[in-house]
Amino acid sequence: MPTYKEILKLNESYASDNGKEPTAIKRLIMHHAGLNATAYYQHQDEEMPKALYQVFLKDVDAYIKKNTPVQHLIGHEYFYGYSFHVSKDVLIPRYETEELVTNVLDYIENLFDQKPIRCVDIGTGSGCIAISLKKERPNLIVSASDISKEALKVAVKNAQSLGVDITFKQGDMMIPFAGETFDVIVSNPPYLKTGEVVESIVLDNEPHVALFGGDDGLKYYRRLFEESPALLSPRFLIALEHGYDSAKAIRKLAKKLLPGTEIIHKKDMQGRDRMTFIVKK
Ligand code: GLN
């Protein structure tokens, strides 16, 4: 049998030659061999057991030929250092969204003196934002909603496996929270424009309900700004992820629908306008 290292090299080339990410191959090897990154390097010159190799090859084929995301094959994705179960029912957590969480944590630290702080994640999907916030600041009171029952099942499972207490509600945007009050609203809503060109691996495998936000990609920001005033405490933070070309339009909407607020845009690691924070002090 070839060694892990040889198998990696061969299959990385196979991926690249087919226009796929070579990095996916190492994730599949590590998953099937039950090795973390450190262990992988310790064992890379050993032969890969045949039985593992065969299952691994099946997954390589599913990734390269059937366009199945590696996260669906291994069943999870890391977000904010935590492992989240993912399926076809939820958006696979993205690195950009980790920056949203970091910023929310920074704002919370500086904005509110009262305890406890009540926080809601709208369109929670896998639960990655809500759960990471609660893991990082256990004294937050965290709620989360999603319109998709199937997505909520995934979020509930993730909250259980990561051992956090979050109130999940199924429903459209803010509707399930009528009558409640929050200090922080956080959301990574669907924001791709109808018909926007999206990589086929995303389009074919991730829920469109989590991706598309109407003709201008702004449908859910509009809804959020219209529905949120009734649920916000006098001092508040609204933290949003959005498309790289939507910051201006979101500013305009927020100015109109949330007057008297401070509106701050932030760039993601790639230098793109990716987040907006709306603050009322
Ligand atoms: N960032 C995601 C993508 O590019 C879209 C996420 C969203 O619509 N909230 O696939």
PDB file of N, CA, C and O and ligand atoms in Angstrom, residues 91 94 96 188-192 202 210-211 241, ligand 1:
ATOM      1  N   LEU A  91     -26.548  26.047   5.558  1.00  0.00           N
ATOM      2  CA  LEU A  91     -25.387  26.640   4.892  1.00  0.00           C
ATOM      3  C   LEU A  91     -24.134  26.142   5.618  1.00  0.00           C
ATOM      4  O   LEU A  91     -24.109  26.096   6.850  1.00  0.00           O
ATOM      5  N   ARG A  94     -18.962  29.651   6.995  1.00  0.00           N
ATOM      6  CA  ARG A  94     -17.862  30.248   6.222  1.00  0.00           C
ATOM      7  C   ARG A  94     -16.901  30.982   7.152  1.00  0.00           C
ATOM      8  O   ARG A  94     -17.328  31.531   8.188  1.00  0.00           O
ATOM      9  N   GLU A  96     -15.576  33.879   6.748  1.00  0.00           N
ATOM     10  CA  GLU A  96     -15.927  35.309   6.884  1.00  0.00           C
ATOM     11  C   GLU A  96     -16.832  35.531   8.091  1.00  0.00           C
ATOM     12  O   GLU A  96     -16.753  36.558   8.760  1.00  0.00           O
ATOM     13  N   ASN A 188     -26.713  36.591   9.552  1.00  0.00           N
ATOM     14  CA  ASN A 188     -26.070  36.367   8.255  1.00  0.00           C
ATOM     15  C   ASN A 188     -27.185  35.838   7.367  1.00  0.00           C
ATOM     16  O   ASN A 188     -27.305  34.643   7.141  1.00  0.00           O
ATOM     17  N   PRO A 189     -28.051  36.751   6.894  1.00  0.00           N
ATOM     18  CA  PRO A 189     -29.233  36.284   6.154  1.00  0.00           C
ATOM     19  C   PRO A 189     -28.855  35.881   4.730  1.00  0.00           C
ATOM     20  O   PRO A 189     -27.727  36.115   4.299  1.00  0.00           O
ATOM     21  N   PRO A 190     -29.796  35.277   3.995  1.00  0.00           N
ATOM     22  CA  PRO A 190     -29.510  34.978   2.584  1.00  0.00           C
ATOM     23  C   PRO A 190     -29.302  36.303   1.854  1.00  0.00           C
ATOM     24  O   PRO A 190     -30.159  37.186   1.967  1.00  0.00           O
ATOM     25  N   TYR A 191     -28.197  36.454   1.138  1.00  0.00           N
ATOM     26  CA  TYR A 191     -27.965  37.767   0.513  1.00  0.00           C
ATOM     27  C   TYR A 191     -27.491  37.731  -0.929  1.00  0.00           C
ATOM     28  O   TYR A 191     -27.132  38.754  -1.492  1.00  0.00           O
ATOM     29  N   LEU A 192     -27.471  36.560  -1.529  1.00  0.00           N
ATOM     30  CA  LEU A 192     -27.100  36.542  -2.947  1.00  0.00           C
ATOM     31  C   LEU A 192     -28.294  37.064  -3.751  1.00  0.00           C
ATOM     32  O   LEU A 192     -29.446  36.882  -3.361  1.00  0.00           O
ATOM     33  N   VAL A 202     -21.696  25.123  -4.464  1.00  0.00           N
ATOM     34  CA  VAL A 202     -22.600  25.809  -3.528  1.00  0.00           C
ATOM     35  C   VAL A 202     -24.035  25.648  -4.009  1.00  0.00           C
ATOM     36  O   VAL A 202     -24.921  25.191  -3.274  1.00  0.00           O
ATOM     37  N   ALA A 210     -31.209  29.561   2.141  1.00  0.00           N
ATOM     38  CA  ALA A 210     -30.171  30.202   2.966  1.00  0.00           C
ATOM     39  C   ALA A 210     -29.261  31.095   2.138  1.00  0.00           C
ATOM     40  O   ALA A 210     -28.389  31.768   2.686  1.00  0.00           O
ATOM     41  N   LEU A 211     -29.457  31.085   0.817  1.00  0.00           N
ATOM     42  CA  LEU A 211     -28.509  31.799  -0.057  1.00  0.00           C
ATOM     43  C   LEU A 211     -29.081  33.049  -0.704  1.00  0.00           C
ATOM     44  O   LEU A 211     -28.405  34.076  -0.793  1.00  0.00           O
ATOM     45  N   GLU A 241     -23.851  40.318   8.414  1.00  0.00           N
ATOM     46  CA  GLU A 241     -22.970  39.991   7.297  1.00  0.00           C
ATOM     47  C   GLU A 241     -23.754  40.294   6.023  1.00  0.00           C
ATOM     48  O   GLU A 241     -24.976  40.197   6.008  1.00  0.00           O
TER      49      GLU A 241
HETATM   50  N1  GLN B   1     -21.252  33.873   1.602  1.00  0.00           N
HETATM   51  C1  GLN B   1     -22.132  32.890   1.047  1.00  0.00           C
HETATM   52  C2  GLN B   1     -21.659  32.437  -0.324  1.00  0.00           C
HETATM   53  O1  GLN B   1     -20.893  33.105  -0.923  1.00  0.00           O
HETATM   54  C3  GLN B   1     -23.554  33.424   0.990  1.00  0.00           C
HETATM   55  C4  GLN B   1     -24.086  33.470   2.368  1.00  0.00           C
HETATM   56  C5  GLN B   1     -25.396  34.146   2.487  1.00  0.00           C
HETATM   57  O2  GLN B   1     -26.143  34.347   1.520  1.00  0.00           O
HETATM   58  N2  GLN B   1     -25.667  34.528   3.676  1.00  0.00           N
HETATM   59  O3  GLN B   1     -21.982  31.369  -0.776  1.00  0.00           O
END
